[in-house]
mmCIF file of C-alpha atoms and ligand atoms in Angstrom:
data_model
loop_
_atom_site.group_PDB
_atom_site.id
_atom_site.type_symbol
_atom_site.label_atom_id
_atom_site.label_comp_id
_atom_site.label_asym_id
_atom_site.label_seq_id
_atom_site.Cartn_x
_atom_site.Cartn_y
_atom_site.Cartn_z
ATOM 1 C CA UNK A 7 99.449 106.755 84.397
ATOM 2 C CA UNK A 8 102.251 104.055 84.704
ATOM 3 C CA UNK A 9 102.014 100.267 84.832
ATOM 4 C CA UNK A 10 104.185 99.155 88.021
ATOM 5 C CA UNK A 11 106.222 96.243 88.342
ATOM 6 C CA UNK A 12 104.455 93.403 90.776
ATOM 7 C CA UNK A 13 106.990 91.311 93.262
ATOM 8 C CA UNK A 14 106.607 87.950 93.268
ATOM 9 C CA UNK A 15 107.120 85.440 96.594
ATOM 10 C CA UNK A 16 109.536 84.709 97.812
ATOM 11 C CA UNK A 17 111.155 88.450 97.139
ATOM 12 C CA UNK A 18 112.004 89.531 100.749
ATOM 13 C CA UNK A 19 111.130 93.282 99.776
ATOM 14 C CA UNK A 20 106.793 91.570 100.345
ATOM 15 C CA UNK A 21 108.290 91.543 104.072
ATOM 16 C CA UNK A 22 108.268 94.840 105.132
ATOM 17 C CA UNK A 23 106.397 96.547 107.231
ATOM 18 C CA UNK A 24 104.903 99.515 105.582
ATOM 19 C CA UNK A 25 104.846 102.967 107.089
ATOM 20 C CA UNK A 26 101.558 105.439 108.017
ATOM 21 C CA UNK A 27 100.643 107.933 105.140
ATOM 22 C CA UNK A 28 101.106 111.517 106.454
ATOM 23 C CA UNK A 29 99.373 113.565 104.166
ATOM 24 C CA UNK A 30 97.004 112.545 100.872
ATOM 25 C CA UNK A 31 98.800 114.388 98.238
ATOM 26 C CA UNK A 32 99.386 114.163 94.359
ATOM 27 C CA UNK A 33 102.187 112.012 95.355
ATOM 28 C CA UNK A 34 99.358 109.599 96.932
ATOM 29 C CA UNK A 35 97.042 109.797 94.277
ATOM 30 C CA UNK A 36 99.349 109.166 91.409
ATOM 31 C CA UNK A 37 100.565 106.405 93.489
ATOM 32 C CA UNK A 38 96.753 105.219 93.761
ATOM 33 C CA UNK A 39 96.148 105.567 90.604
ATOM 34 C CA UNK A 40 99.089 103.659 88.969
ATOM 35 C CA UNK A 41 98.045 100.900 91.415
ATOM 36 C CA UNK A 42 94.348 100.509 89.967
ATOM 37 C CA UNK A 43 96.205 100.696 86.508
ATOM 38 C CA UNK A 44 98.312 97.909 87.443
ATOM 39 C CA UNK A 45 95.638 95.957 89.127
ATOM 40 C CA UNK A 46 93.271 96.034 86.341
ATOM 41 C CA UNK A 47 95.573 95.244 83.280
ATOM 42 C CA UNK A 48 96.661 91.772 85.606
ATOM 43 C CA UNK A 49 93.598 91.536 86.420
ATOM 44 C CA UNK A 50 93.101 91.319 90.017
ATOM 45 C CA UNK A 51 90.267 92.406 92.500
ATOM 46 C CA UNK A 52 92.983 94.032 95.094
ATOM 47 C CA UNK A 53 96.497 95.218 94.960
ATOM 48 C CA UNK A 54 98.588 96.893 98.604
ATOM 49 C CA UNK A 55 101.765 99.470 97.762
ATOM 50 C CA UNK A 56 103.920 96.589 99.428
ATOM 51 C CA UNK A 57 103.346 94.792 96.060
ATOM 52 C CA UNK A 58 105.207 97.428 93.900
ATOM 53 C CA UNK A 59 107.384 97.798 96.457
ATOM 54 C CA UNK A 60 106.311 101.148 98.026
ATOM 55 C CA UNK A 61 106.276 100.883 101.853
ATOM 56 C CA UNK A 62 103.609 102.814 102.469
ATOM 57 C CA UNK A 63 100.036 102.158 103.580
ATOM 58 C CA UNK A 64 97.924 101.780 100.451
ATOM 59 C CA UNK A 65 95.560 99.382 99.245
ATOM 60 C CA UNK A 66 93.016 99.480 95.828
ATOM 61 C CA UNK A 67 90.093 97.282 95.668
ATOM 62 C CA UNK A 68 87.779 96.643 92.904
ATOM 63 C CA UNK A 69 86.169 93.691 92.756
ATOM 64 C CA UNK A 70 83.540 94.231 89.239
ATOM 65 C CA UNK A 71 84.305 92.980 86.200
ATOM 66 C CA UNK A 72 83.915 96.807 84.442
ATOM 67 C CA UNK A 73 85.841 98.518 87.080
ATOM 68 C CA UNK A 74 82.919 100.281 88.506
ATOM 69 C CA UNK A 75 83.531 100.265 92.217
ATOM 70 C CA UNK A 76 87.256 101.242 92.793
ATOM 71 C CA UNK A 77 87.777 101.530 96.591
ATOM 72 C CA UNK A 78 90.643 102.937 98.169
ATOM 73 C CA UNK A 79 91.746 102.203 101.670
ATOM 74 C CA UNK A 80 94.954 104.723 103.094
ATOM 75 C CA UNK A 81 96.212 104.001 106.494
ATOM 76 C CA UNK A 82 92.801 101.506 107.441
ATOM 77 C CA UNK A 83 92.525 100.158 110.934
ATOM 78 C CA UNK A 84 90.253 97.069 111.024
ATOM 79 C CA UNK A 85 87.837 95.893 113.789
ATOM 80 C CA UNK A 86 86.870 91.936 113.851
ATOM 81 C CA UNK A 87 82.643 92.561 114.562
ATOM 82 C CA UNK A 88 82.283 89.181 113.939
ATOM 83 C CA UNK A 89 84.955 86.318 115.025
ATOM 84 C CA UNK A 90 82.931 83.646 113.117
ATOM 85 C CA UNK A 91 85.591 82.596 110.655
ATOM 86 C CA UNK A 92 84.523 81.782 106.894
ATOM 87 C CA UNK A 93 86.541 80.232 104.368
ATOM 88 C CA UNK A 94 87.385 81.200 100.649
ATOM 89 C CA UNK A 95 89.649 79.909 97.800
ATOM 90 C CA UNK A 96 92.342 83.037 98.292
ATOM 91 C CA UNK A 97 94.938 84.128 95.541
ATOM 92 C CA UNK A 98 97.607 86.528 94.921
ATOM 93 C CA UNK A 99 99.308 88.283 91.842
ATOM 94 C CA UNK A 100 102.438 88.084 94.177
ATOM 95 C CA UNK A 101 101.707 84.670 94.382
ATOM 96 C CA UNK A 102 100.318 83.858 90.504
ATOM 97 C CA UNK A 103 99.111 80.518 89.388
ATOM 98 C CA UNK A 104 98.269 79.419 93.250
ATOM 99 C CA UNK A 105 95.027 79.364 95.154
ATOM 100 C CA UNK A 106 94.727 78.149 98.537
ATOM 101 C CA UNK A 107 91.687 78.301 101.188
ATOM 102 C CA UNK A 108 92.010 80.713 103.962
ATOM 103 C CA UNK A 109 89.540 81.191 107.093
ATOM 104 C CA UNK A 110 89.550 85.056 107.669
ATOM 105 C CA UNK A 111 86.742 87.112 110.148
ATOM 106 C CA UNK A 112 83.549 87.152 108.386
ATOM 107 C CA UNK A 113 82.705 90.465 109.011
ATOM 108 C CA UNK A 114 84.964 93.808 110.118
ATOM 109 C CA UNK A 115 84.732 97.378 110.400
ATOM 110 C CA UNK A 116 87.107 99.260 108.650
ATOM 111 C CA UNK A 117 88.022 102.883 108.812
ATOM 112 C CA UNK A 118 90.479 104.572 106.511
ATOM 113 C CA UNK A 119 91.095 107.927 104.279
ATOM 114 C CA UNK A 120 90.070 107.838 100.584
ATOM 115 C CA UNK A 121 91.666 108.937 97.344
ATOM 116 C CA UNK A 122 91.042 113.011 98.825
ATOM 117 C CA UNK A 123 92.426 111.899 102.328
ATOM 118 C CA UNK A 124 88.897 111.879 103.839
ATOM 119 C CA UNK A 125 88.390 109.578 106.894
ATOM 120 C CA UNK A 126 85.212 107.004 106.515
ATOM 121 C CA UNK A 127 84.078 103.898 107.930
ATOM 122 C CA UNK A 128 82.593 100.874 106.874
ATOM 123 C CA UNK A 129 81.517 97.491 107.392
ATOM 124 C CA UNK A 130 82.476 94.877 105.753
ATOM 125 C CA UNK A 131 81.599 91.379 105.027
ATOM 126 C CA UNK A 132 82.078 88.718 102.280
ATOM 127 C CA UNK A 133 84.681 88.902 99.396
ATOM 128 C CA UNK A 134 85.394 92.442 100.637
ATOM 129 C CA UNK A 135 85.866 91.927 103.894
ATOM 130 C CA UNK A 136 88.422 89.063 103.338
ATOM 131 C CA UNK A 137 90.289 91.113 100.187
ATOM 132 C CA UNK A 138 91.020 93.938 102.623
ATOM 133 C CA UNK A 139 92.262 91.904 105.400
ATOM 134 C CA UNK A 140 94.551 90.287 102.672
ATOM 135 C CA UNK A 141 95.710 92.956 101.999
ATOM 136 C CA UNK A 142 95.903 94.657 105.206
ATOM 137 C CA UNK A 143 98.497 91.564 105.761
ATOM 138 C CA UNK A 144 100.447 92.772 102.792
ATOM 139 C CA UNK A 145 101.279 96.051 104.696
ATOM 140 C CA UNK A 146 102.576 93.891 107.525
ATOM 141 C CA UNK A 147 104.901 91.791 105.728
ATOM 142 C CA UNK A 148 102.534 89.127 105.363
ATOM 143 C CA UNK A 149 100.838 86.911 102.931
ATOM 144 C CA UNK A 150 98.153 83.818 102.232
ATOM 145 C CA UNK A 151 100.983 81.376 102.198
ATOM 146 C CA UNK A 152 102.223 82.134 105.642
ATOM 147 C CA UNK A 153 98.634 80.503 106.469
ATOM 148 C CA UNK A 154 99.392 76.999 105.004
ATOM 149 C CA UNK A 155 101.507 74.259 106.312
ATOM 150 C CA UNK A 156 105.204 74.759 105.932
ATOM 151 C CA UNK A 157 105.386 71.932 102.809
ATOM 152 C CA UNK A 158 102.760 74.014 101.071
ATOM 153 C CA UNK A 159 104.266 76.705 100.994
ATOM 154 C CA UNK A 160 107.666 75.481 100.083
ATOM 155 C CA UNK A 161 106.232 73.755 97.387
ATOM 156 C CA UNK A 162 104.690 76.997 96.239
ATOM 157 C CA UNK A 163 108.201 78.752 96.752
ATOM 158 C CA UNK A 164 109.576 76.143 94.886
ATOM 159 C CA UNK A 165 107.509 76.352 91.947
ATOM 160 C CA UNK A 166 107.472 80.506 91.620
ATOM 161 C CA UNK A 167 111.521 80.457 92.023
ATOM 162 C CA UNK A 168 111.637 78.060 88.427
ATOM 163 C CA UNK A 169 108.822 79.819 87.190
ATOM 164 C CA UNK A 170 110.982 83.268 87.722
ATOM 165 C CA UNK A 171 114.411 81.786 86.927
ATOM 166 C CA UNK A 172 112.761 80.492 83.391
ATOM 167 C CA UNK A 173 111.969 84.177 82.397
ATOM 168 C CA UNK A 174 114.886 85.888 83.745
HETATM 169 C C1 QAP B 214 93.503 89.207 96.779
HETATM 170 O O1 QAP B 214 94.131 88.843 94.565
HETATM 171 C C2 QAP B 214 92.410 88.208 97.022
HETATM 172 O O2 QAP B 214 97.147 83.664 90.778
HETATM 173 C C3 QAP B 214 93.543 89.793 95.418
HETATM 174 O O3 QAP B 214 97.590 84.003 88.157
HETATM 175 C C4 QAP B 214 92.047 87.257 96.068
HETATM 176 O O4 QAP B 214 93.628 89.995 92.726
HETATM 177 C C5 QAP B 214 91.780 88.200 98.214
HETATM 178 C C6 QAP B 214 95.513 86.898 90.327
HETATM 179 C C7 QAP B 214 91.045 86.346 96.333
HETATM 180 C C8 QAP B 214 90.780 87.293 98.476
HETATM 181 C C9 QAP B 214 90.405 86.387 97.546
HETATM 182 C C10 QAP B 214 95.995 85.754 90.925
HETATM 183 C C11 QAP B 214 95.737 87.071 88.971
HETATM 184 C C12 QAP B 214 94.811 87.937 91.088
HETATM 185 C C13 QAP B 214 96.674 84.791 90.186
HETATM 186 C C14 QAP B 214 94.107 89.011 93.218
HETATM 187 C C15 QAP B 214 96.902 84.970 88.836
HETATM 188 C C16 QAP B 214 96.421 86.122 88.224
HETATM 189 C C17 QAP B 214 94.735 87.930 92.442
HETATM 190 CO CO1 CO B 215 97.950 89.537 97.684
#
């Protein structure tokens, strides 16, 4: 297993839009795997391929404290069942340090091929309903700051670019 590097806002690379997976293979899973490695030694509770800057459409989820319930979502399609929006204090390891609250759908369906390329559905509702549609966004360029007001977010851009100039 290998510990990947995590990009950090504003790197334009978190913009792209991240292409279908074709086929599950050892390619896949070693990619998958690498992620939960990387995701737990942070730690986070959720970590997309656009974050180690693979384009492709992978996302890990775990969201225990003893890493009991890793999740992993290839290719998911969501479905908003309910468009009741609720509100939580969201953060980022591409965005460290910051925390901002985000309305999301409370609850969605999600279908998607595991870690053996096996299609399943779900439905989903509290923290991970709103950590997959985070990082659903990731896949699409996107992230929690693009949510806040324009001064937020350059404040937060600010910030991260001194932060990041310091250690380089
Ligand atoms: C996404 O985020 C998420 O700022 C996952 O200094 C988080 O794992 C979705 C982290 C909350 C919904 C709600 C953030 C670690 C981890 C930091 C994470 C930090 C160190 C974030
Ligand atoms: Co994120």
């Amino acid at each position: 297993m290998a510990l990947l590097n995590i990009l950090e806002f504003p790197d334009p690379r978190l913009r792209k839009q991240a292409a279908p997976v074709s086929q599950v293979d050892s390619r896949i899973q070693t990619l998958v795997d690498d992620m939960f490695e990387t995701m737990y030694a942070a730690p986070g509770i959720g970590l997309a391929a656009s974050q180690v800057d693979v384009h492709e459409r992978v996302i890990v989820i775990d969201l225990t404290e003893d890493h009991s319930d890793p999740r992993v979502f290839i290719n998911p399609e969501i479905t908003v069942i309910d468009e009741d929006l609720g509100a939580y204090d969201e953060g980022c390891l591409s965005v460290p340090g910051f925390y901002e609250t985000i309305e999301r759908p409370r609850v969605i369906e999600v279908s998607a091929l595991d870690r053996e390329g096996q299609l399943f559905t779900d439905r989903l509702e509290g923290l991970m309903g709103i950590c997959l549609q985070h990082e659903i966004d990731h896949l699409e360029g996107k992230l929690f700051v693009d949510y806040l007001s324009p001064l937020k977010r350059q404040r937060i851009r600010s910030k991260l670019v001194k932060e990041q100039k310091l250690r380089s």
